[in-house]
CSV table of C-alpha atoms in Angstrom, one decimal:
chain,number,residue,atom,x,y,z
A,4,MET,CA,0.1,-20.8,8.3
A,5,THR,CA,-1.9,-21.3,5.0
A,6,VAL,CA,-2.7,-18.4,2.8
A,7,GLY,CA,-5.0,-18.9,-0.1
A,8,GLU,CA,-4.0,-16.5,-3.3
A,9,MET,CA,-7.5,-16.0,-5.0
A,10,PRO,CA,-8.3,-13.6,-7.7
A,11,GLY,CA,-11.9,-13.0,-7.9
A,12,VAL,CA,-12.7,-14.1,-4.3
A,13,THR,CA,-15.7,-12.4,-2.5
A,14,PRO,CA,-15.7,-11.8,1.1
A,15,GLU,CA,-18.6,-14.5,1.6
A,16,GLU,CA,-16.3,-17.0,0.1
A,17,ALA,CA,-13.4,-15.7,2.0
A,18,ARG,CA,-15.0,-16.1,5.4
A,19,ARG,CA,-16.2,-19.8,4.2
A,20,TYR,CA,-12.5,-20.5,3.2
A,21,THR,CA,-11.0,-19.3,6.6
A,22,GLY,CA,-13.7,-20.1,8.9
A,23,ALA,CA,-12.3,-21.6,12.1
A,24,ASP,CA,-15.0,-24.5,11.6
A,25,ARG,CA,-13.7,-25.7,8.3
A,26,GLY,CA,-10.1,-25.7,9.0
A,27,GLU,CA,-9.0,-24.8,5.5
A,28,LEU,CA,-7.2,-21.6,5.1
A,29,ASP,CA,-5.9,-19.1,8.0
A,30,MET,CA,-6.2,-16.2,5.5
A,31,VAL,CA,-6.8,-15.2,1.7
A,32,PHE,CA,-5.1,-12.9,-0.7
A,33,GLN,CA,-7.9,-11.2,-2.5
A,34,PHE,CA,-7.3,-8.8,-5.5
A,35,GLU,CA,-10.0,-6.7,-5.6
A,36,HIS,CA,-8.2,-3.3,-4.6
A,37,VAL,CA,-5.3,-4.1,-6.8
A,38,GLN,CA,-7.7,-4.5,-9.9
A,39,LEU,CA,-9.6,-1.1,-9.5
A,40,ASP,CA,-7.5,1.1,-12.1
A,41,GLN,CA,-7.5,-1.7,-14.5
A,42,SER,CA,-10.2,-2.6,-17.2
A,43,ARG,CA,-11.9,-5.8,-16.9
A,44,PHE,CA,-10.8,-6.6,-20.5
A,45,ASP,CA,-7.1,-6.0,-20.4
A,46,LYS,CA,-5.0,-5.1,-16.9
A,47,PHE,CA,-2.8,-3.0,-19.2
A,48,ASP,CA,-5.7,-0.7,-20.1
A,49,TYR,CA,-5.0,1.7,-17.1
A,50,LEU,CA,-8.0,3.6,-16.0
A,51,GLY,CA,-6.3,5.8,-13.5
A,52,LEU,CA,-6.9,5.6,-9.8
A,53,ASP,CA,-9.7,6.5,-7.4
A,54,ARG,CA,-8.0,6.7,-4.0
A,55,ALA,CA,-11.6,7.1,-2.4
A,56,GLU,CA,-12.7,3.8,-4.1
A,57,LEU,CA,-9.5,2.1,-2.9
A,58,ARG,CA,-10.1,3.2,0.7
A,59,ASP,CA,-13.7,2.2,0.7
A,60,THR,CA,-13.0,-1.3,-0.9
A,61,LEU,CA,-10.5,-2.1,1.9
A,62,PHE,CA,-12.6,-0.8,4.4
A,63,ARG,CA,-15.4,-3.2,3.3
A,64,TRP,CA,-13.1,-6.0,3.5
A,65,GLN,CA,-12.3,-5.0,7.1
A,66,ARG,CA,-16.2,-4.9,7.7
A,67,GLU,CA,-16.9,-8.3,6.1
A,68,LEU,CA,-14.0,-10.4,7.6
A,69,ALA,CA,-14.7,-8.7,11.2
A,70,GLU,CA,-16.2,-11.7,13.0
A,71,THR,CA,-15.2,-14.5,10.6
A,72,GLY,CA,-11.9,-14.9,8.8
A,73,TRP,CA,-8.7,-12.7,8.6
A,74,ASN,CA,-7.5,-10.2,6.1
A,75,SER,CA,-4.1,-10.3,4.2
A,76,LEU,CA,-3.0,-6.5,4.2
A,77,TYR,CA,-0.8,-5.7,1.1
A,78,TRP,CA,-0.1,-3.2,-1.4
A,79,ASN,CA,2.1,-5.0,-3.7
A,80,ASN,CA,3.8,-8.1,-4.3
A,81,HIS,CA,5.9,-9.8,-7.3
A,82,ASP,CA,3.0,-9.5,-9.7
A,83,GLN,CA,1.9,-5.9,-8.9
A,84,PRO,CA,3.9,-2.5,-9.6
A,85,ARG,CA,5.3,-0.4,-6.8
A,86,ALA,CA,2.8,1.0,-4.2
A,87,VAL,CA,4.4,4.5,-4.1
A,88,SER,CA,4.2,4.7,-7.8
A,89,ARG,CA,0.5,3.5,-8.1
A,90,PHE,CA,-1.2,4.3,-5.0
A,91,GLY,CA,0.9,7.1,-3.7
A,92,ASP,CA,2.9,9.9,-5.3
A,93,ASP,CA,6.6,9.1,-6.3
A,94,ASP,CA,7.0,12.9,-7.2
A,95,PRO,CA,10.5,13.4,-5.1
A,96,HIS,CA,8.8,16.2,-3.2
A,97,TRP,CA,6.1,13.9,-2.0
A,98,TRP,CA,7.6,10.5,-2.2
A,99,HIS,CA,8.6,10.0,1.6
A,100,ARG,CA,5.4,11.1,2.8
A,101,SER,CA,3.1,9.0,0.6
A,102,ALA,CA,5.4,6.0,1.1
A,103,THR,CA,4.8,6.4,4.9
A,104,ALA,CA,1.3,7.3,4.6
A,105,LEU,CA,0.5,4.1,2.6
A,106,ALA,CA,2.5,2.3,5.2
A,107,THR,CA,0.3,3.7,8.2
A,108,VAL,CA,-3.0,3.3,6.8
A,109,LEU,CA,-2.2,-0.6,5.9
A,110,HIS,CA,-0.6,-1.5,9.1
A,111,GLY,CA,-3.1,0.1,11.2
A,112,MET,CA,-5.9,-2.2,9.9
A,113,ARG,CA,-6.9,-5.3,11.1
A,114,GLY,CA,-5.2,-8.3,9.5
A,115,THR,CA,-1.3,-9.6,8.7
A,116,PRO,CA,0.6,-6.7,7.0
A,117,TYR,CA,2.7,-8.2,3.8
A,118,VAL,CA,5.8,-6.3,3.1
A,119,TYR,CA,7.1,-6.9,-0.2
A,120,GLN,CA,10.9,-6.4,-0.7
A,121,GLY,CA,11.7,-2.8,-1.4
A,122,GLU,CA,8.5,-1.7,-0.1
A,123,GLU,CA,10.1,-1.0,3.2
A,124,LEU,CA,12.6,1.6,1.4
A,125,GLY,CA,9.7,3.2,-0.8
A,126,MET,CA,11.3,1.8,-4.0
A,127,THR,CA,9.1,3.0,-6.9
A,128,ASN,CA,8.4,1.7,-10.4
A,129,TYR,CA,11.0,2.1,-13.2
A,130,PRO,CA,10.9,4.7,-15.7
A,131,PHE,CA,9.9,2.4,-18.6
A,132,THR,CA,9.4,4.5,-21.7
A,133,ARG,CA,9.6,1.7,-24.6
A,134,GLY,CA,7.8,-1.4,-25.3
A,135,ASP,CA,10.9,-3.6,-25.9
A,136,GLU,CA,12.0,-2.7,-22.2
A,137,HIS,CA,9.3,-4.7,-20.8
A,138,LEU,CA,10.5,-8.5,-20.2
A,139,ASP,CA,7.4,-10.1,-18.7
A,140,PRO,CA,6.0,-12.4,-21.6
A,141,GLU,CA,2.4,-11.2,-20.8
A,142,ALA,CA,3.5,-7.5,-21.0
A,143,ALA,CA,5.7,-8.1,-24.4
A,144,ARG,CA,2.5,-10.2,-25.9
A,145,TYR,CA,0.6,-7.4,-25.0
A,146,TYR,CA,2.6,-4.8,-26.6
A,147,ALA,CA,3.1,-6.5,-29.8
A,148,ASN,CA,-0.4,-7.2,-30.4
A,149,VAL,CA,-1.3,-3.4,-30.0
A,150,VAL,CA,1.4,-2.9,-32.5
A,151,GLU,CA,0.1,-5.7,-34.9
A,152,LEU,CA,-3.2,-4.3,-34.7
A,153,GLY,CA,-2.2,-0.4,-35.1
A,154,LEU,CA,-3.8,0.5,-31.7
A,155,ASP,CA,-2.9,3.3,-29.5
A,156,GLN,CA,1.0,2.7,-28.6
A,157,ASP,CA,1.2,5.9,-26.3
A,158,ALA,CA,-1.8,4.6,-24.4
A,159,ALA,CA,-0.4,1.1,-24.1
A,160,LEU,CA,2.9,2.5,-23.1
A,161,THR,CA,1.1,4.4,-20.4
A,162,GLY,CA,-0.6,1.4,-19.0
A,163,LEU,CA,2.6,-0.9,-19.0
A,164,ALA,CA,4.6,1.9,-17.3
A,165,LYS,CA,2.0,2.0,-14.7
A,166,ILE,CA,0.9,-1.6,-14.3
A,167,SER,CA,3.4,-3.8,-15.4
A,168,ARG,CA,4.9,-6.4,-12.9
A,169,ASP,CA,8.5,-5.7,-14.3
A,170,ASN,CA,7.9,-2.8,-12.0
A,171,ALA,CA,8.3,-5.0,-9.0
A,172,ARG,CA,11.1,-7.3,-10.3
A,173,THR,CA,13.9,-5.0,-11.0
A,174,PRO,CA,17.0,-5.5,-8.6
A,175,MET,CA,16.6,-4.7,-4.9
A,176,GLN,CA,18.3,-1.6,-4.3
A,177,TRP,CA,20.8,-2.4,-1.4
A,178,ASP,CA,23.3,0.7,-1.8
A,179,ALA,CA,24.5,3.1,-4.7
A,180,THR,CA,27.1,1.2,-6.4
A,181,PRO,CA,26.5,-0.3,-9.8
A,182,HIS,CA,23.7,-2.7,-9.9
A,183,ALA,CA,22.9,-1.4,-6.5
A,184,GLY,CA,24.6,-3.9,-5.0
A,185,PHE,CA,22.3,-6.6,-6.0
A,186,THR,CA,24.9,-8.5,-8.3
A,187,ALA,CA,28.4,-8.2,-9.8
A,188,GLY,CA,26.9,-9.4,-12.9
A,189,GLU,CA,24.1,-8.4,-15.3
A,190,PRO,CA,20.9,-8.5,-13.7
A,191,TRP,CA,17.8,-9.8,-15.9
A,192,LEU,CA,16.1,-6.2,-15.6
A,193,PRO,CA,18.1,-3.0,-15.2
A,194,VAL,CA,18.5,-1.3,-11.7
A,195,ASN,CA,16.2,1.8,-11.3
A,196,PRO,CA,18.3,4.8,-11.8
A,197,ASN,CA,17.1,6.4,-8.3
A,198,HIS,CA,19.2,3.6,-6.6
A,199,VAL,CA,21.9,6.3,-6.3
A,200,TRP,CA,19.8,7.9,-3.5
A,201,LEU,CA,17.0,5.4,-2.7
A,202,ASN,CA,18.6,2.3,-1.2
A,203,ALA,CA,18.9,0.4,2.0
A,204,ALA,CA,22.5,1.5,3.0
A,205,ALA,CA,20.9,5.2,3.0
A,206,GLN,CA,18.1,4.3,5.1
A,207,VAL,CA,18.6,1.5,7.5
A,208,ASP,CA,20.6,3.7,10.3
A,209,ALA,CA,18.8,7.0,9.0
A,210,GLU,CA,16.2,8.7,11.6
A,211,GLY,CA,12.9,9.4,9.8
A,212,SER,CA,13.3,7.1,7.0
A,213,VAL,CA,10.8,5.1,5.1
A,214,PHE,CA,12.8,2.0,6.5
A,215,ALA,CA,12.5,3.5,10.1
A,216,HIS,CA,8.7,4.4,10.0
A,217,TYR,CA,8.3,0.5,8.8
A,218,ARG,CA,10.0,-0.5,11.8
A,219,SER,CA,8.0,1.8,14.2
A,220,LEU,CA,5.0,0.4,12.6
A,221,ILE,CA,5.8,-3.4,13.0
A,222,ARG,CA,6.9,-2.6,16.8
A,223,LEU,CA,3.8,-1.0,17.4
A,224,ARG,CA,2.0,-4.2,16.1
A,225,HIS,CA,4.2,-6.2,18.5
A,226,GLU,CA,3.4,-4.1,21.6
A,227,LEU,CA,-0.2,-3.2,21.1
A,228,PRO,CA,-2.7,-5.9,21.5
A,229,VAL,CA,-5.1,-3.4,20.1
A,230,LEU,CA,-3.5,-3.7,16.7
A,231,VAL,CA,-4.3,-7.2,16.7
A,232,ASP,CA,-7.5,-7.6,18.3
A,233,GLY,CA,-9.3,-4.1,18.3
A,234,ASP,CA,-12.6,-3.7,16.4
A,235,PHE,CA,-12.2,-1.6,13.2
A,236,GLU,CA,-14.7,1.4,12.4
A,237,PRO,CA,-14.2,3.8,9.8
A,238,LEU,CA,-14.6,7.7,10.8
A,239,VAL,CA,-18.0,8.8,9.2
A,240,GLY,CA,-17.7,12.1,7.4
A,241,ALA,CA,-14.1,12.0,6.2
A,242,ALA,CA,-13.3,13.7,3.0
A,243,PRO,CA,-12.7,11.2,0.0
A,244,GLU,CA,-8.8,11.7,0.3
A,245,VAL,CA,-8.9,11.1,3.8
A,246,TRP,CA,-8.3,7.6,5.4
A,247,ALA,CA,-9.6,7.8,8.9
A,248,TYR,CA,-10.7,5.0,11.2
A,249,THR,CA,-10.2,3.8,14.7
A,250,ARG,CA,-9.3,0.2,16.4
A,251,SER,CA,-10.6,-0.3,19.9
A,252,THR,CA,-10.7,-2.6,22.6
A,253,VAL,CA,-12.0,-2.5,26.1
A,254,ASP,CA,-8.6,-1.0,27.1
A,255,ALA,CA,-7.6,1.2,24.6
A,256,SER,CA,-8.4,2.9,21.2
A,257,LEU,CA,-6.3,3.9,18.2
A,258,LEU,CA,-7.0,6.8,15.8
A,259,VAL,CA,-5.5,6.3,12.4
A,260,ILE,CA,-5.7,9.2,10.1
A,261,ALA,CA,-3.9,10.2,6.7
A,262,ASN,CA,-4.5,12.6,4.1
A,263,CYS,CA,-3.8,10.8,1.0
A,264,ASP,CA,-3.5,13.9,-1.3
A,265,ARG,CA,-1.1,16.8,-1.7
A,266,GLU,CA,-3.6,19.4,-0.5
A,267,PRO,CA,-4.1,20.1,3.2
A,268,ARG,CA,-7.2,19.0,4.9
A,269,GLY,CA,-9.2,19.3,8.0
A,270,VAL,CA,-10.6,16.0,9.6
A,271,ALA,CA,-13.3,16.4,12.6
A,272,VAL,CA,-12.3,13.4,14.8
A,273,GLY,CA,-14.8,14.6,17.7
A,274,ASP,CA,-14.3,15.7,21.4
A,275,ASP,CA,-13.6,12.2,22.7
A,276,TRP,CA,-10.2,12.2,21.1
A,277,VAL,CA,-9.0,15.5,22.9
A,278,GLY,CA,-5.9,14.7,24.9
A,279,ALA,CA,-4.9,11.7,22.8
A,280,GLU,CA,-1.3,10.8,22.7
A,281,LEU,CA,0.4,10.7,19.4
A,282,LEU,CA,2.2,7.7,18.8
A,283,LEU,CA,3.4,7.8,15.3
A,284,ALA,CA,3.4,10.5,12.6
A,285,ASN,CA,5.4,10.7,9.3
A,286,ASP,CA,6.2,14.7,9.9
A,287,ASP,CA,5.8,16.9,12.9
A,288,ALA,CA,2.8,16.9,14.7
A,289,PRO,CA,1.5,17.8,18.3
A,290,ALA,CA,2.2,15.2,21.0
A,291,VAL,CA,-1.0,15.5,22.2
A,292,LEU,CA,-4.2,16.0,20.3
A,293,ASP,CA,-5.6,19.4,21.5
A,294,GLY,CA,-8.9,19.8,19.7
A,295,PRO,CA,-11.7,18.0,17.9
A,296,GLU,CA,-10.4,18.7,14.4
A,297,VAL,CA,-7.1,17.8,13.1
A,298,GLU,CA,-5.2,19.7,10.4
A,299,LEU,CA,-3.5,17.7,8.0
A,300,ASP,CA,-0.8,18.6,5.4
A,301,GLY,CA,-0.2,16.9,2.1
A,302,TRP,CA,0.3,13.1,2.7
A,303,ASP,CA,0.2,13.5,6.2
A,304,ALA,CA,-0.3,10.5,8.3
A,305,ARG,CA,-0.7,10.1,12.3
A,306,ILE,CA,-1.5,7.3,14.9
A,307,TYR,CA,-3.1,8.4,18.1
A,308,LEU,CA,-3.6,6.5,21.4
A,309,ARG,CA,-6.3,6.7,24.0
A,310,ARG,CA,-6.2,4.7,27.1
A,311,ARG,CA,-9.4,3.7,28.8
C-alpha cells in the first residue's frame, strides 16, 4: 500500500495520483484541514478554529473523492498537535466526550482511518508555557526570531502551545509510573503531567474508556461493509456545530451524528430514521431512534443503523 504525503494537494490532483488507471498511489495524505487554524505566512500564528469550516472541508474531500481516489482519514500525526486539544475540548469535564466524538465522526467517513500513538487514549497537548520548553528546531527558531524582533511573545507562546509538533512527541503514556512507563532513563521531552490518570493501563480494560470506544469503531469497520463501500451524504440543514452524515449501500444505511460543542442541540434527521438501531454512542442514548429529531448533549456522538 502506497500513501503520498502531499501538502498543498488539491482534490483534482489527488484523483489523478490515486486513479486506478494510473497505478501510482493508493491514497494521499492531504493537509488542508490541519492548516485551517494557521496563518498562510507562519504556521505558529494561531488563528483559532472554526469547526464548521473543518467539517465542511473534510466533507468536501469526501465528495470530491467519492468516485475516484481514496481518503486518508486522520486528525493528528508526528507533525501535528494532539487532536483533543486542537479540534476537541481538553477541559477535564469534556475531554472524554470530545475525544470519542472526534473518533466517531472520523471513523464513520469513507476512507482509511489512521490512529496516531496515544490518540486511542485521548492524549492531550503538553502544558507548554515557555519558549525554551520547545525542542523542535522549527519552533525554537521561530520563538528566537520573535524575541529578536521584539514581536508579541505572548501570542507566539499561545501559537506554539497550540500548534507545536512537540505536543505529539512527548512520551507515550503507558502507565502512572515516573516517565509514564516509557523509559527508565530521561526522555527527550518530558512526559505530560496528566499521565497519572490518562494512560493505557487505566483504559485498556475499562468499559466506556476512550480506548474501548476506538476498539468499537474499528470493530464496526470490520463488520459492516457499509462503512467501507457506502456512499457518503451530508445531512442537510445541520447546525454549524453538528457533524451529521449518512453512509448507504443497497443493504443498509448508517447515520453518524455528533454535536461538536458544549451546548446541547437538536438535529432533525427525518422520518426515515425513526426505528433505527443505535450501534454506538459515547454516552447514554436510546437503543432505538423514536422520532425524527435527535436531542444531543454537549459533545454527544452516535451511530445508528437502518437495514433495508
